Amino acid sequence: NAGVTQTPKFQVLKTGQSMTLQCAQDMNHEYMSWYRQDPGMGLRLIHYSVGAGITDQGEVPNGYNVSRSTTEDFPLRLLSAAPSQTSVYFCASSTGQGRSYEQYFGPGTRLTVT
Amino acid sequence: EDKVVQSPLSLVVHEGDTVTLNCSYEVTNFRSLLWYKQEKKAPTFLFMLTSSGIEKKSGRLSSILDKKELSSILNITATQTGDSAIYLCAVDSIPHYGGSQGNLIFGKGTKLSVKP
């Protein structure tokens, strides 16, 4: 099993550009989520999904969109990048019991917006 | 507002020392508390605690939850340089912003450095 994979590992965007961060898992997990990690701020939940076709907002959803067309994939879209979105982004997945259980994190995407 | 506070924010010890990391929380509807270890990349799961007073152990690491005090500690005995990492505490609860499925609220982490 590859676990949770994320692409790209690094990305530099200009303000106003859009892009999609990819996340995939091969563990047949129902629950997937996106976090951002900023220095001194800890991990904050952006969006999450409890299964294909179902998504919901987390604590900091503004400026991001998600969709979940398959169990495996959970892409995160930045609609119009802003410098405030410079961060490290982690995707995570866990069993159908939800986030209370062990979450497996991807390796992260380091995004810089200039 | 829900919050999770970890202390200390950073800690430097020598190999062989025992350390105690603290996590306190204020959340609306507590479900569980989780500890993660983050080295250079992604956090990796250590423990999940739901019941007060029951210690979870894995090798030299152990953790216990005190629901009365709204806190948890993570102990590491006989520390090694490989224990150097950021240790994250997270609490699962119903979020203040009204999300339907709850949220993992993370603390800012404790950065542990173990010197040879």
PDB file of N, CA, C and O in Angstrom, chain B residues 13-88:
ATOM      1  N   VAL B  13      16.559  18.478  26.088  1.00  0.00           N
ATOM      2  CA  VAL B  13      16.998  17.544  27.130  1.00  0.00           C
ATOM      3  C   VAL B  13      18.198  16.771  26.606  1.00  0.00           C
ATOM      4  O   VAL B  13      18.564  16.876  25.429  1.00  0.00           O
ATOM      5  N   HIS B  14      18.794  15.969  27.490  1.00  0.00           N
ATOM      6  CA  HIS B  14      19.894  15.098  27.089  1.00  0.00           C
ATOM      7  C   HIS B  14      19.419  13.658  27.055  1.00  0.00           C
ATOM      8  O   HIS B  14      18.456  13.278  27.757  1.00  0.00           O
ATOM      9  N   GLU B  15      20.085  12.878  26.246  1.00  0.00           N
ATOM     10  CA  GLU B  15      19.736  11.459  26.149  1.00  0.00           C
ATOM     11  C   GLU B  15      19.673  10.827  27.530  1.00  0.00           C
ATOM     12  O   GLU B  15      20.536  11.072  28.374  1.00  0.00           O
ATOM     13  N   GLY B  16      18.649  10.003  27.718  1.00  0.00           N
ATOM     14  CA  GLY B  16      18.476   9.332  28.997  1.00  0.00           C
ATOM     15  C   GLY B  16      17.519  10.045  29.929  1.00  0.00           C
ATOM     16  O   GLY B  16      17.011   9.442  30.887  1.00  0.00           O
ATOM     17  N   ASP B  17      17.265  11.323  29.670  1.00  0.00           N
ATOM     18  CA  ASP B  17      16.324  12.065  30.520  1.00  0.00           C
ATOM     19  C   ASP B  17      14.904  11.558  30.287  1.00  0.00           C
ATOM     20  O   ASP B  17      14.585  10.964  29.251  1.00  0.00           O
ATOM     21  N   THR B  18      14.043  11.832  31.270  1.00  0.00           N
ATOM     22  CA  THR B  18      12.605  11.580  31.142  1.00  0.00           C
ATOM     23  C   THR B  18      11.900  12.913  30.956  1.00  0.00           C
ATOM     24  O   THR B  18      12.229  13.889  31.644  1.00  0.00           O
ATOM     25  N   VAL B  19      10.972  12.973  30.033  1.00  0.00           N
ATOM     26  CA  VAL B  19      10.253  14.221  29.768  1.00  0.00           C
ATOM     27  C   VAL B  19       8.755  14.004  29.898  1.00  0.00           C
ATOM     28  O   VAL B  19       8.245  12.911  29.664  1.00  0.00           O
ATOM     29  N   THR B  20       8.072  15.081  30.260  1.00  0.00           N
ATOM     30  CA  THR B  20       6.608  15.090  30.333  1.00  0.00           C
ATOM     31  C   THR B  20       6.093  16.265  29.538  1.00  0.00           C
ATOM     32  O   THR B  20       6.464  17.409  29.805  1.00  0.00           O
ATOM     33  N   LEU B  21       5.270  15.964  28.556  1.00  0.00           N
ATOM     34  CA  LEU B  21       4.654  16.995  27.731  1.00  0.00           C
ATOM     35  C   LEU B  21       3.185  17.124  28.137  1.00  0.00           C
ATOM     36  O   LEU B  21       2.523  16.123  28.420  1.00  0.00           O
ATOM     37  N   ASN B  22       2.721  18.365  28.158  1.00  0.00           N
ATOM     38  CA  ASN B  22       1.378  18.631  28.648  1.00  0.00           C
ATOM     39  C   ASN B  22       0.440  19.111  27.549  1.00  0.00           C
ATOM     40  O   ASN B  22       0.856  19.807  26.615  1.00  0.00           O
ATOM     41  N   CYS B  23      -0.829  18.747  27.693  1.00  0.00           N
ATOM     42  CA  CYS B  23      -1.868  19.187  26.765  1.00  0.00           C
ATOM     43  C   CYS B  23      -3.128  19.467  27.573  1.00  0.00           C
ATOM     44  O   CYS B  23      -3.595  18.599  28.315  1.00  0.00           O
ATOM     45  N   SER B  24      -3.650  20.675  27.451  1.00  0.00           N
ATOM     46  CA  SER B  24      -4.925  20.979  28.102  1.00  0.00           C
ATOM     47  C   SER B  24      -5.901  21.455  27.040  1.00  0.00           C
ATOM     48  O   SER B  24      -5.502  21.959  25.990  1.00  0.00           O
ATOM     49  N   TYR B  25      -7.171  21.286  27.303  1.00  0.00           N
ATOM     50  CA  TYR B  25      -8.159  21.597  26.276  1.00  0.00           C
ATOM     51  C   TYR B  25      -9.414  22.216  26.863  1.00  0.00           C
ATOM     52  O   TYR B  25      -9.759  21.980  28.030  1.00  0.00           O
ATOM     53  N   GLU B  26     -10.054  23.022  26.032  1.00  0.00           N
ATOM     54  CA  GLU B  26     -11.388  23.544  26.333  1.00  0.00           C
ATOM     55  C   GLU B  26     -12.201  23.354  25.059  1.00  0.00           C
ATOM     56  O   GLU B  26     -11.979  24.057  24.072  1.00  0.00           O
ATOM     57  N   VAL B  27     -13.089  22.376  25.067  1.00  0.00           N
ATOM     58  CA  VAL B  27     -13.901  22.121  23.886  1.00  0.00           C
ATOM     59  C   VAL B  27     -15.334  21.897  24.317  1.00  0.00           C
ATOM     60  O   VAL B  27     -15.608  21.512  25.455  1.00  0.00           O
ATOM     61  N   THR B  28     -16.244  22.105  23.369  1.00  0.00           N
ATOM     62  CA  THR B  28     -17.664  22.042  23.679  1.00  0.00           C
ATOM     63  C   THR B  28     -18.125  20.624  23.962  1.00  0.00           C
ATOM     64  O   THR B  28     -18.863  20.368  24.903  1.00  0.00           O
ATOM     65  N   ASN B  29     -17.694  19.676  23.166  1.00  0.00           N
ATOM     66  CA  ASN B  29     -18.202  18.314  23.266  1.00  0.00           C
ATOM     67  C   ASN B  29     -17.050  17.352  22.997  1.00  0.00           C
ATOM     68  O   ASN B  29     -16.824  16.933  21.884  1.00  0.00           O
ATOM     69  N   PHE B  30     -16.340  17.026  24.036  1.00  0.00           N
ATOM     70  CA  PHE B  30     -15.139  16.193  23.922  1.00  0.00           C
ATOM     71  C   PHE B  30     -15.503  14.775  23.507  1.00  0.00           C
ATOM     72  O   PHE B  30     -16.456  14.179  24.022  1.00  0.00           O
ATOM     73  N   ARG B  31     -14.705  14.243  22.556  1.00  0.00           N
ATOM     74  CA  ARG B  31     -14.877  12.849  22.179  1.00  0.00           C
ATOM     75  C   ARG B  31     -13.617  12.044  22.472  1.00  0.00           C
ATOM     76  O   ARG B  31     -13.678  10.953  23.005  1.00  0.00           O
ATOM     77  N   SER B  32     -12.476  12.572  22.048  1.00  0.00           N
ATOM     78  CA  SER B  32     -11.228  11.844  22.275  1.00  0.00           C
ATOM     79  C   SER B  32     -10.058  12.808  22.166  1.00  0.00           C
ATOM     80  O   SER B  32     -10.195  13.929  21.668  1.00  0.00           O
ATOM     81  N   LEU B  33      -8.913  12.366  22.660  1.00  0.00           N
ATOM     82  CA  LEU B  33      -7.683  13.145  22.563  1.00  0.00           C
ATOM     83  C   LEU B  33      -6.631  12.269  21.907  1.00  0.00           C
ATOM     84  O   LEU B  33      -6.510  11.083  22.239  1.00  0.00           O
ATOM     85  N   LEU B  34      -5.899  12.847  20.976  1.00  0.00           N
ATOM     86  CA  LEU B  34      -4.914  12.085  20.218  1.00  0.00           C
ATOM     87  C   LEU B  34      -3.549  12.765  20.316  1.00  0.00           C
ATOM     88  O   LEU B  34      -3.443  13.988  20.380  1.00  0.00           O
ATOM     89  N   TRP B  35      -2.511  11.949  20.335  1.00  0.00           N
ATOM     90  CA  TRP B  35      -1.135  12.433  20.278  1.00  0.00           C
ATOM     91  C   TRP B  35      -0.499  11.973  18.965  1.00  0.00           C
ATOM     92  O   TRP B  35      -0.657  10.810  18.552  1.00  0.00           O
ATOM     93  N   TYR B  36       0.236  12.901  18.338  1.00  0.00           N
ATOM     94  CA  TYR B  36       0.968  12.614  17.120  1.00  0.00           C
ATOM     95  C   TYR B  36       2.415  13.056  17.289  1.00  0.00           C
ATOM     96  O   TYR B  36       2.713  13.982  18.032  1.00  0.00           O
ATOM     97  N   LYS B  37       3.295  12.376  16.549  1.00  0.00           N
ATOM     98  CA  LYS B  37       4.700  12.770  16.495  1.00  0.00           C
ATOM     99  C   LYS B  37       4.969  13.259  15.077  1.00  0.00           C
ATOM    100  O   LYS B  37       4.631  12.585  14.106  1.00  0.00           O
ATOM    101  N   GLN B  38       5.581  14.439  14.968  1.00  0.00           N
ATOM    102  CA  GLN B  38       5.900  14.973  13.650  1.00  0.00           C
ATOM    103  C   GLN B  38       7.398  15.221  13.560  1.00  0.00           C
ATOM    104  O   GLN B  38       7.931  16.091  14.239  1.00  0.00           O
ATOM    105  N   GLU B  39       8.035  14.448  12.711  1.00  0.00           N
ATOM    106  CA  GLU B  39       9.448  14.675  12.463  1.00  0.00           C
ATOM    107  C   GLU B  39       9.555  15.626  11.278  1.00  0.00           C
ATOM    108  O   GLU B  39       8.962  16.686  11.284  1.00  0.00           O
ATOM    109  N   LYS B  40      10.229  15.249  10.222  1.00  0.00           N
ATOM    110  CA  LYS B  40      10.422  16.257   9.176  1.00  0.00           C
ATOM    111  C   LYS B  40       9.189  16.446   8.305  1.00  0.00           C
ATOM    112  O   LYS B  40       9.021  17.484   7.681  1.00  0.00           O
ATOM    113  N   LYS B  41       8.354  15.447   8.249  1.00  0.00           N
ATOM    114  CA  LYS B  41       7.232  15.548   7.315  1.00  0.00           C
ATOM    115  C   LYS B  41       5.893  15.395   8.033  1.00  0.00           C
ATOM    116  O   LYS B  41       5.539  16.189   8.881  1.00  0.00           O
ATOM    117  N   ALA B  42       5.162  14.355   7.688  1.00  0.00           N
ATOM    118  CA  ALA B  42       3.784  14.238   8.147  1.00  0.00           C
ATOM    119  C   ALA B  42       3.705  13.733   9.581  1.00  0.00           C
ATOM    120  O   ALA B  42       4.544  12.967  10.036  1.00  0.00           O
ATOM    121  N   PRO B  43       2.677  14.157  10.313  1.00  0.00           N
ATOM    122  CA  PRO B  43       2.460  13.607  11.660  1.00  0.00           C
ATOM    123  C   PRO B  43       2.169  12.110  11.591  1.00  0.00           C
ATOM    124  O   PRO B  43       1.502  11.634  10.672  1.00  0.00           O
ATOM    125  N   THR B  44       2.665  11.388  12.587  1.00  0.00           N
ATOM    126  CA  THR B  44       2.339   9.964  12.713  1.00  0.00           C
ATOM    127  C   THR B  44       1.660   9.739  14.050  1.00  0.00           C
ATOM    128  O   THR B  44       2.028  10.330  15.064  1.00  0.00           O
ATOM    129  N   PHE B  45       0.677   8.884  14.025  1.00  0.00           N
ATOM    130  CA  PHE B  45      -0.185   8.640  15.177  1.00  0.00           C
ATOM    131  C   PHE B  45       0.568   7.935  16.301  1.00  0.00           C
ATOM    132  O   PHE B  45       1.325   6.995  16.066  1.00  0.00           O
ATOM    133  N   LEU B  46       0.338   8.387  17.537  1.00  0.00           N
ATOM    134  CA  LEU B  46       0.911   7.723  18.707  1.00  0.00           C
ATOM    135  C   LEU B  46      -0.185   7.054  19.537  1.00  0.00           C
ATOM    136  O   LEU B  46      -0.185   5.848  19.741  1.00  0.00           O
ATOM    137  N   PHE B  47      -1.104   7.861  20.073  1.00  0.00           N
ATOM    138  CA  PHE B  47      -2.129   7.343  20.979  1.00  0.00           C
ATOM    139  C   PHE B  47      -3.461   8.037  20.736  1.00  0.00           C
ATOM    140  O   PHE B  47      -3.502   9.188  20.324  1.00  0.00           O
ATOM    141  N   MET B  48      -4.519   7.312  21.054  1.00  0.00           N
ATOM    142  CA  MET B  48      -5.835   7.916  21.171  1.00  0.00           C
ATOM    143  C   MET B  48      -6.386   7.587  22.554  1.00  0.00           C
ATOM    144  O   MET B  48      -6.328   6.432  22.984  1.00  0.00           O
ATOM    145  N   LEU B  49      -6.889   8.587  23.241  1.00  0.00           N
ATOM    146  CA  LEU B  49      -7.383   8.421  24.610  1.00  0.00           C
ATOM    147  C   LEU B  49      -8.828   8.875  24.675  1.00  0.00           C
ATOM    148  O   LEU B  49      -9.159   9.975  24.210  1.00  0.00           O
ATOM    149  N   THR B  50      -9.672   8.051  25.243  1.00  0.00           N
ATOM    150  CA  THR B  50     -11.064   8.434  25.412  1.00  0.00           C
ATOM    151  C   THR B  50     -11.503   8.324  26.866  1.00  0.00           C
ATOM    152  O   THR B  50     -12.416   9.023  27.281  1.00  0.00           O
ATOM    153  N   SER B  51     -10.886   7.453  27.626  1.00  0.00           N
ATOM    154  CA  SER B  51     -11.306   7.216  29.011  1.00  0.00           C
ATOM    155  C   SER B  51     -10.305   7.809  29.982  1.00  0.00           C
ATOM    156  O   SER B  51      -9.095   7.649  29.821  1.00  0.00           O
ATOM    157  N   SER B  52     -10.843   8.451  30.990  1.00  0.00           N
ATOM    158  CA  SER B  52      -9.989   9.104  31.963  1.00  0.00           C
ATOM    159  C   SER B  52      -9.269   8.082  32.822  1.00  0.00           C
ATOM    160  O   SER B  52      -9.854   7.071  33.227  1.00  0.00           O
ATOM    161  N   GLY B  53      -8.005   8.326  33.111  1.00  0.00           N
ATOM    162  CA  GLY B  53      -7.269   7.518  34.076  1.00  0.00           C
ATOM    163  C   GLY B  53      -6.675   6.243  33.542  1.00  0.00           C
ATOM    164  O   GLY B  53      -5.999   5.516  34.267  1.00  0.00           O
ATOM    165  N   ILE B  54      -6.883   5.952  32.276  1.00  0.00           N
ATOM    166  CA  ILE B  54      -6.334   4.713  31.712  1.00  0.00           C
ATOM    167  C   ILE B  54      -5.104   5.060  30.895  1.00  0.00           C
ATOM    168  O   ILE B  54      -5.181   5.819  29.923  1.00  0.00           O
ATOM    169  N   GLU B  55      -3.966   4.500  31.310  1.00  0.00           N
ATOM    170  CA  GLU B  55      -2.717   4.811  30.643  1.00  0.00           C
ATOM    171  C   GLU B  55      -2.551   3.957  29.397  1.00  0.00           C
ATOM    172  O   GLU B  55      -2.815   2.761  29.397  1.00  0.00           O
ATOM    173  N   LYS B  56      -2.095   4.607  28.343  1.00  0.00           N
ATOM    174  CA  LYS B  56      -1.724   3.885  27.138  1.00  0.00           C
ATOM    175  C   LYS B  56      -0.209   3.903  27.021  1.00  0.00           C
ATOM    176  O   LYS B  56       0.418   4.918  27.265  1.00  0.00           O
ATOM    177  N   LYS B  57       0.357   2.768  26.655  1.00  0.00           N
ATOM    178  CA  LYS B  57       1.817   2.668  26.593  1.00  0.00           C
ATOM    179  C   LYS B  57       2.251   2.069  25.267  1.00  0.00           C
ATOM    180  O   LYS B  57       1.594   1.184  24.714  1.00  0.00           O
ATOM    181  N   SER B  58       3.394   2.569  24.807  1.00  0.00           N
ATOM    182  CA  SER B  58       4.033   1.983  23.636  1.00  0.00           C
ATOM    183  C   SER B  58       5.533   2.159  23.814  1.00  0.00           C
ATOM    184  O   SER B  58       6.067   3.249  23.602  1.00  0.00           O
ATOM    185  N   GLY B  59       6.178   1.115  24.265  1.00  0.00           N
ATOM    186  CA  GLY B  59       7.615   1.196  24.510  1.00  0.00           C
ATOM    187  C   GLY B  59       7.933   2.183  25.606  1.00  0.00           C
ATOM    188  O   GLY B  59       7.410   2.100  26.715  1.00  0.00           O
ATOM    189  N   ARG B  60       8.742   3.190  25.257  1.00  0.00           N
ATOM    190  CA  ARG B  60       9.137   4.190  26.254  1.00  0.00           C
ATOM    191  C   ARG B  60       8.139   5.349  26.343  1.00  0.00           C
ATOM    192  O   ARG B  60       8.328   6.256  27.153  1.00  0.00           O
ATOM    193  N   LEU B  61       7.116   5.324  25.518  1.00  0.00           N
ATOM    194  CA  LEU B  61       6.122   6.397  25.531  1.00  0.00           C
ATOM    195  C   LEU B  61       4.868   5.931  26.254  1.00  0.00           C
ATOM    196  O   LEU B  61       4.459   4.776  26.130  1.00  0.00           O
ATOM    197  N   SER B  62       4.281   6.851  26.978  1.00  0.00           N
ATOM    198  CA  SER B  62       3.010   6.558  27.632  1.00  0.00           C
ATOM    199  C   SER B  62       2.211   7.847  27.737  1.00  0.00           C
ATOM    200  O   SER B  62       2.765   8.954  27.730  1.00  0.00           O
ATOM    201  N   SER B  63       0.894   7.683  27.837  1.00  0.00           N
ATOM    202  CA  SER B  63       0.035   8.854  27.913  1.00  0.00           C
ATOM    203  C   SER B  63      -1.177   8.537  28.757  1.00  0.00           C
ATOM    204  O   SER B  63      -1.628   7.390  28.820  1.00  0.00           O
ATOM    205  N   ILE B  64      -1.711   9.556  29.406  1.00  0.00           N
ATOM    206  CA  ILE B  64      -2.887   9.387  30.235  1.00  0.00           C
ATOM    207  C   ILE B  64      -3.756  10.619  30.116  1.00  0.00           C
ATOM    208  O   ILE B  64      -3.262  11.730  29.899  1.00  0.00           O
ATOM    209  N   LEU B  65      -5.048  10.402  30.233  1.00  0.00           N
ATOM    210  CA  LEU B  65      -6.027  11.475  30.109  1.00  0.00           C
ATOM    211  C   LEU B  65      -6.681  11.737  31.454  1.00  0.00           C
ATOM    212  O   LEU B  65      -6.998  10.784  32.183  1.00  0.00           O
ATOM    213  N   ASP B  66      -6.878  12.985  31.787  1.00  0.00           N
ATOM    214  CA  ASP B  66      -7.590  13.376  33.002  1.00  0.00           C
ATOM    215  C   ASP B  66      -8.762  14.255  32.595  1.00  0.00           C
ATOM    216  O   ASP B  66      -8.596  15.452  32.378  1.00  0.00           O
ATOM    217  N   LYS B  67      -9.929  13.649  32.481  1.00  0.00           N
ATOM    218  CA  LYS B  67     -11.093  14.402  32.006  1.00  0.00           C
ATOM    219  C   LYS B  67     -11.550  15.451  33.015  1.00  0.00           C
ATOM    220  O   LYS B  67     -12.120  16.462  32.641  1.00  0.00           O
ATOM    221  N   LYS B  68     -11.293  15.204  34.279  1.00  0.00           N
ATOM    222  CA  LYS B  68     -11.690  16.175  35.297  1.00  0.00           C
ATOM    223  C   LYS B  68     -10.869  17.449  35.153  1.00  0.00           C
ATOM    224  O   LYS B  68     -11.386  18.559  35.268  1.00  0.00           O
ATOM    225  N   GLU B  69      -9.575  17.266  34.890  1.00  0.00           N
ATOM    226  CA  GLU B  69      -8.682  18.414  34.732  1.00  0.00           C
ATOM    227  C   GLU B  69      -8.602  18.891  33.288  1.00  0.00           C
ATOM    228  O   GLU B  69      -7.884  19.841  32.988  1.00  0.00           O
ATOM    229  N   LEU B  70      -9.312  18.222  32.378  1.00  0.00           N
ATOM    230  CA  LEU B  70      -9.301  18.577  30.954  1.00  0.00           C
ATOM    231  C   LEU B  70      -7.868  18.631  30.431  1.00  0.00           C
ATOM    232  O   LEU B  70      -7.426  19.623  29.825  1.00  0.00           O
ATOM    233  N   SER B  71      -7.150  17.555  30.657  1.00  0.00           N
ATOM    234  CA  SER B  71      -5.748  17.572  30.261  1.00  0.00           C
ATOM    235  C   SER B  71      -5.235  16.166  30.011  1.00  0.00           C
ATOM    236  O   SER B  71      -5.861  15.165  30.379  1.00  0.00           O
ATOM    237  N   SER B  72      -4.069  16.128  29.391  1.00  0.00           N
ATOM    238  CA  SER B  72      -3.386  14.865  29.141  1.00  0.00           C
ATOM    239  C   SER B  72      -1.899  15.113  29.227  1.00  0.00           C
ATOM    240  O   SER B  72      -1.426  16.238  29.005  1.00  0.00           O
ATOM    241  N   ILE B  73      -1.151  14.068  29.580  1.00  0.00           N
ATOM    242  CA  ILE B  73       0.300  14.166  29.536  1.00  0.00           C
ATOM    243  C   ILE B  73       0.854  13.042  28.669  1.00  0.00           C
ATOM    244  O   ILE B  73       0.256  11.962  28.565  1.00  0.00           O
ATOM    245  N   LEU B  74       1.981  13.347  28.040  1.00  0.00           N
ATOM    246  CA  LEU B  74       2.730  12.355  27.277  1.00  0.00           C
ATOM    247  C   LEU B  74       4.096  12.236  27.927  1.00  0.00           C
ATOM    248  O   LEU B  74       4.809  13.233  28.050  1.00  0.00           O
ATOM    249  N   ASN B  75       4.423  11.062  28.391  1.00  0.00           N
ATOM    250  CA  ASN B  75       5.720  10.806  29.018  1.00  0.00           C
ATOM    251  C   ASN B  75       6.639  10.043  28.073  1.00  0.00           C
ATOM    252  O   ASN B  75       6.195   9.105  27.402  1.00  0.00           O
ATOM    253  N   ILE B  76       7.882  10.448  28.057  1.00  0.00           N
ATOM    254  CA  ILE B  76       8.895   9.699  27.307  1.00  0.00           C
ATOM    255  C   ILE B  76      10.041   9.430  28.271  1.00  0.00           C
ATOM    256  O   ILE B  76      10.648  10.369  28.806  1.00  0.00           O
ATOM    257  N   THR B  77      10.318   8.162  28.522  1.00  0.00           N
ATOM    258  CA  THR B  77      11.404   7.801  29.426  1.00  0.00           C
ATOM    259  C   THR B  77      12.654   7.450  28.620  1.00  0.00           C
ATOM    260  O   THR B  77      12.572   7.092  27.434  1.00  0.00           O
ATOM    261  N   ALA B  78      13.815   7.582  29.265  1.00  0.00           N
ATOM    262  CA  ALA B  78      15.095   7.217  28.637  1.00  0.00           C
ATOM    263  C   ALA B  78      15.179   7.764  27.214  1.00  0.00           C
ATOM    264  O   ALA B  78      15.379   7.019  26.254  1.00  0.00           O
ATOM    265  N   THR B  79      15.024   9.079  27.079  1.00  0.00           N
ATOM    266  CA  THR B  79      14.944   9.680  25.750  1.00  0.00           C
ATOM    267  C   THR B  79      16.168   9.374  24.901  1.00  0.00           C
ATOM    268  O   THR B  79      17.287   9.200  25.408  1.00  0.00           O
ATOM    269  N   GLN B  80      15.933   9.314  23.596  1.00  0.00           N
ATOM    270  CA  GLN B  80      16.985   9.073  22.603  1.00  0.00           C
ATOM    271  C   GLN B  80      16.940  10.203  21.580  1.00  0.00           C
ATOM    272  O   GLN B  80      15.918  10.883  21.439  1.00  0.00           O
ATOM    273  N   THR B  81      18.035  10.363  20.837  1.00  0.00           N
ATOM    274  CA  THR B  81      18.051  11.447  19.843  1.00  0.00           C
ATOM    275  C   THR B  81      16.937  11.261  18.806  1.00  0.00           C
ATOM    276  O   THR B  81      16.416  12.237  18.272  1.00  0.00           O
ATOM    277  N   GLY B  82      16.545  10.036  18.574  1.00  0.00           N
ATOM    278  CA  GLY B  82      15.457   9.769  17.624  1.00  0.00           C
ATOM    279  C   GLY B  82      14.087  10.229  18.114  1.00  0.00           C
ATOM    280  O   GLY B  82      13.129  10.244  17.343  1.00  0.00           O
ATOM    281  N   ASP B  83      14.008  10.616  19.368  1.00  0.00           N
ATOM    282  CA  ASP B  83      12.745  11.155  19.894  1.00  0.00           C
ATOM    283  C   ASP B  83      12.594  12.635  19.562  1.00  0.00           C
ATOM    284  O   ASP B  83      11.528  13.214  19.788  1.00  0.00           O
ATOM    285  N   SER B  84      13.636  13.241  19.032  1.00  0.00           N
ATOM    286  CA  SER B  84      13.560  14.663  18.659  1.00  0.00           C
ATOM    287  C   SER B  84      12.500  14.846  17.585  1.00  0.00           C
ATOM    288  O   SER B  84      12.548  14.216  16.527  1.00  0.00           O
ATOM    289  N   ALA B  85      11.520  15.689  17.866  1.00  0.00           N
ATOM    290  CA  ALA B  85      10.383  15.873  16.970  1.00  0.00           C
ATOM    291  C   ALA B  85       9.472  16.930  17.574  1.00  0.00           C
ATOM    292  O   ALA B  85       9.693  17.402  18.686  1.00  0.00           O
ATOM    293  N   ILE B  86       8.432  17.258  16.822  1.00  0.00           N
ATOM    294  CA  ILE B  86       7.338  18.058  17.376  1.00  0.00           C
ATOM    295  C   ILE B  86       6.234  17.090  17.773  1.00  0.00           C
ATOM    296  O   ILE B  86       5.841  16.230  16.969  1.00  0.00           O
ATOM    297  N   TYR B  87       5.762  17.202  18.991  1.00  0.00           N
ATOM    298  CA  TYR B  87       4.687  16.346  19.474  1.00  0.00           C
ATOM    299  C   TYR B  87       3.397  17.162  19.493  1.00  0.00           C
ATOM    300  O   TYR B  87       3.318  18.210  20.125  1.00  0.00           O
ATOM    301  N   LEU B  88       2.415  16.647  18.755  1.00  0.00           N
ATOM    302  CA  LEU B  88       1.146  17.351  18.589  1.00  0.00           C
ATOM    303  C   LEU B  88       0.053  16.661  19.386  1.00  0.00           C
ATOM    304  O   LEU B  88      -0.057  15.438  19.381  1.00  0.00           O
TER     305      LEU B  88
END
